[in-house]
PDB file of C-alpha atoms in Angstrom:
ATOM      1  CA  UNK D 235     304.303 -82.548  87.799  1.00 47.00           C
ATOM      2  CA  UNK D 236     302.482 -84.371  90.552  1.00 60.00           C
ATOM      3  CA  UNK D 237     300.904 -87.736  89.969  1.00 84.00           C
ATOM      4  CA  UNK D 238     297.253 -87.519  89.004  1.00 93.00           C
ATOM      5  CA  UNK D 239     295.056 -90.016  90.852  1.00 96.00           C
ATOM      6  CA  UNK D 240     293.433 -92.321  88.296  1.00 97.00           C
ATOM      7  CA  UNK D 241     290.878 -95.115  88.193  1.00 97.00           C
ATOM      8  CA  UNK D 242     290.539 -97.686  85.391  1.00 97.00           C
ATOM      9  CA  UNK D 243     287.156 -97.758  83.639  1.00 97.00           C
ATOM     10  CA  UNK D 244     286.845-101.429  84.597  1.00 97.00           C
ATOM     11  CA  UNK D 245     286.752-100.452  88.307  1.00 97.00           C
ATOM     12  CA  UNK D 246     283.633 -98.303  87.825  1.00 96.00           C
ATOM     13  CA  UNK D 247     280.059 -99.621  87.656  1.00 94.00           C
ATOM     14  CA  UNK D 248     278.104 -98.715  84.503  1.00 90.00           C
ATOM     15  CA  UNK D 249     275.908 -96.403  86.580  1.00 89.00           C
ATOM     16  CA  UNK D 250     278.787 -94.752  88.447  1.00 93.00           C
ATOM     17  CA  UNK D 251     278.405 -91.107  89.391  1.00 96.00           C
ATOM     18  CA  UNK D 252     280.982 -89.392  87.167  1.00 97.00           C
ATOM     19  CA  UNK D 253     281.544 -85.766  86.216  1.00 98.00           C
ATOM     20  CA  UNK D 254     281.947 -85.397  82.444  1.00 98.00           C
ATOM     21  CA  UNK D 255     284.068 -82.339  81.554  1.00 98.00           C
ATOM     22  CA  UNK D 256     283.651 -82.534  77.760  1.00 98.00           C
ATOM     23  CA  UNK D 257     281.861 -79.894  75.702  1.00 98.00           C
ATOM     24  CA  UNK D 258     278.050 -79.935  75.416  1.00 98.00           C
ATOM     25  CA  UNK D 259     277.960 -81.491  71.919  1.00 97.00           C
ATOM     26  CA  UNK D 260     280.305 -84.295  73.003  1.00 98.00           C
ATOM     27  CA  UNK D 261     278.215 -84.981  76.111  1.00 98.00           C
ATOM     28  CA  UNK D 262     274.958 -84.997  74.103  1.00 98.00           C
ATOM     29  CA  UNK D 263     276.369 -87.537  71.621  1.00 98.00           C
ATOM     30  CA  UNK D 264     277.100 -90.118  74.307  1.00 98.00           C
ATOM     31  CA  UNK D 265     277.889 -90.315  78.007  1.00 97.00           C
ATOM     32  CA  UNK D 266     277.770 -92.591  81.024  1.00 97.00           C
ATOM     33  CA  UNK D 267     274.168 -92.963  82.296  1.00 95.00           C
ATOM     34  CA  UNK D 268     274.910 -91.419  85.714  1.00 90.00           C
ATOM     35  CA  UNK D 269     277.142 -88.623  84.431  1.00 97.00           C
ATOM     36  CA  UNK D 270     276.874 -84.997  85.483  1.00 97.00           C
ATOM     37  CA  UNK D 271     277.897 -82.604  82.713  1.00 98.00           C
ATOM     38  CA  UNK D 272     280.230 -79.807  83.786  1.00 98.00           C
ATOM     39  CA  UNK D 273     282.420 -78.548  80.911  1.00 98.00           C
ATOM     40  CA  UNK D 274     286.081 -78.167  81.892  1.00 98.00           C
ATOM     41  CA  UNK D 275     286.040 -74.392  81.414  1.00 97.00           C
ATOM     42  CA  UNK D 276     283.012 -74.063  83.712  1.00 98.00           C
ATOM     43  CA  UNK D 277     284.394 -76.089  86.626  1.00 98.00           C
ATOM     44  CA  UNK D 278     286.043 -73.200  88.562  1.00 97.00           C
ATOM     45  CA  UNK D 279     282.815 -71.161  88.514  1.00 97.00           C
ATOM     46  CA  UNK D 280     280.576 -74.133  89.330  1.00 97.00           C
ATOM     47  CA  UNK D 281     282.442 -75.925  92.138  1.00 96.00           C
ATOM     48  CA  UNK D 282     279.265 -75.908  94.247  1.00 94.00           C
ATOM     49  CA  UNK D 283     277.672 -78.218  91.656  1.00 94.00           C
ATOM     50  CA  UNK D 284     280.207 -80.993  92.260  1.00 96.00           C
ATOM     51  CA  UNK D 285     278.406 -83.774  94.141  1.00 91.00           C
ATOM     52  CA  UNK D 286     279.744 -84.736  97.543  1.00 89.00           C
ATOM     53  CA  UNK D 287     280.510 -88.445  97.723  1.00 88.00           C
ATOM     54  CA  UNK D 288     281.875 -90.921 100.244  1.00 90.00           C
ATOM     55  CA  UNK D 289     284.524 -92.036  97.761  1.00 92.00           C
ATOM     56  CA  UNK D 290     286.745 -90.230  95.262  1.00 95.00           C
ATOM     57  CA  UNK D 291     284.674 -88.556  92.533  1.00 97.00           C
ATOM     58  CA  UNK D 292     285.559 -89.822  89.026  1.00 98.00           C
ATOM     59  CA  UNK D 293     286.158 -87.128  86.379  1.00 98.00           C
ATOM     60  CA  UNK D 294     285.910 -88.176  82.709  1.00 98.00           C
ATOM     61  CA  UNK D 295     286.469 -86.656  79.248  1.00 98.00           C
ATOM     62  CA  UNK D 296     287.034 -88.180  75.804  1.00 98.00           C
ATOM     63  CA  UNK D 297     290.495 -89.677  76.310  1.00 98.00           C
ATOM     64  CA  UNK D 298     291.710 -88.553  79.752  1.00 97.00           C
ATOM     65  CA  UNK D 299     293.569 -85.322  78.913  1.00 97.00           C
ATOM     66  CA  UNK D 300     291.040 -82.680  79.904  1.00 98.00           C
ATOM     67  CA  UNK D 301     289.824 -84.702  82.863  1.00 98.00           C
ATOM     68  CA  UNK D 302     293.435 -85.151  83.972  1.00 98.00           C
ATOM     69  CA  UNK D 303     294.008 -81.392  83.983  1.00 97.00           C
ATOM     70  CA  UNK D 304     290.697 -80.880  85.774  1.00 98.00           C
ATOM     71  CA  UNK D 305     291.577 -83.505  88.406  1.00 98.00           C
ATOM     72  CA  UNK D 306     294.991 -81.923  88.937  1.00 97.00           C
ATOM     73  CA  UNK D 307     293.383 -78.513  89.530  1.00 97.00           C
ATOM     74  CA  UNK D 308     290.609 -79.885  91.763  1.00 97.00           C
ATOM     75  CA  UNK D 309     293.125 -81.807  93.912  1.00 96.00           C
ATOM     76  CA  UNK D 310     294.952 -78.493  94.465  1.00 95.00           C
ATOM     77  CA  UNK D 311     291.610 -77.047  95.631  1.00 95.00           C
ATOM     78  CA  UNK D 312     291.249 -79.873  98.146  1.00 95.00           C
ATOM     79  CA  UNK D 313     288.757 -82.090  96.284  1.00 96.00           C
ATOM     80  CA  UNK D 314     288.880 -85.899  96.435  1.00 96.00           C
ATOM     81  CA  UNK D 315     288.732 -86.716  92.710  1.00 97.00           C
ATOM     82  CA  UNK D 316     290.185 -89.283  90.293  1.00 98.00           C
ATOM     83  CA  UNK D 317     290.796 -89.227  86.553  1.00 98.00           C
ATOM     84  CA  UNK D 318     289.044 -91.987  84.590  1.00 98.00           C
ATOM     85  CA  UNK D 319     291.839 -93.667  82.610  1.00 97.00           C
ATOM     86  CA  UNK D 320     291.243 -93.546  78.854  1.00 97.00           C
ATOM     87  CA  UNK D 321     288.064 -91.491  79.245  1.00 98.00           C
ATOM     88  CA  UNK D 322     284.870 -92.196  77.326  1.00 98.00           C
ATOM     89  CA  UNK D 323     286.856 -93.886  74.537  1.00 98.00           C
ATOM     90  CA  UNK D 324     287.894 -96.558  77.021  1.00 98.00           C
ATOM     91  CA  UNK D 325     284.366 -96.624  78.515  1.00 98.00           C
ATOM     92  CA  UNK D 326     282.934 -97.383  75.059  1.00 97.00           C
ATOM     93  CA  UNK D 327     285.664 -99.963  74.241  1.00 97.00           C
ATOM     94  CA  UNK D 328     284.804-101.816  77.465  1.00 97.00           C
ATOM     95  CA  UNK D 329     281.190-102.052  76.301  1.00 97.00           C
ATOM     96  CA  UNK D 330     279.866-100.102  79.277  1.00 97.00           C
ATOM     97  CA  UNK D 331     276.366 -98.603  79.236  1.00 96.00           C
ATOM     98  CA  UNK D 332     275.972 -95.269  77.454  1.00 97.00           C
ATOM     99  CA  UNK D 333     273.120 -92.898  76.754  1.00 97.00           C
ATOM    100  CA  UNK D 334     272.702 -89.882  74.471  1.00 97.00           C
ATOM    101  CA  UNK D 335     270.757 -86.633  74.608  1.00 95.00           C
ATOM    102  CA  UNK D 336     270.117 -86.364  70.874  1.00 93.00           C
ATOM    103  CA  UNK D 337     267.911 -89.406  70.266  1.00 93.00           C
ATOM    104  CA  UNK D 338     270.659 -91.185  68.311  1.00 95.00           C
ATOM    105  CA  UNK D 339     272.760 -94.219  69.123  1.00 97.00           C
ATOM    106  CA  UNK D 340     275.230 -93.116  71.852  1.00 97.00           C
ATOM    107  CA  UNK D 341     278.742 -92.518  70.517  1.00 97.00           C
ATOM    108  CA  UNK D 342     281.968 -90.844  71.613  1.00 97.00           C
ATOM    109  CA  UNK D 343     282.869 -87.828  69.479  1.00 94.00           C
TER     110      UNK D 343
END
């Protein structure tokens, strides 16, 4: 298995552009303010929706597993992406800004 490029949560600004590959209910409950939601299963069909960036594009999920698999696949497709270490659980533990889509206090499901 090849090494998956990763970035620690602490290296990302609170308003970083990240792609969140969790399911819709997880995303709605709480996500990074600048996150783009693209569920893992939808990524292959929606590659044109990935933003082009000057730097590696961070991919995030709840704990790093799904985003790691997504990053591995995207790297094989030639994308410059990195897995966010520890996912949204780590993001929340670090006290980084979060927002929700359901009107409740943002949380990580």
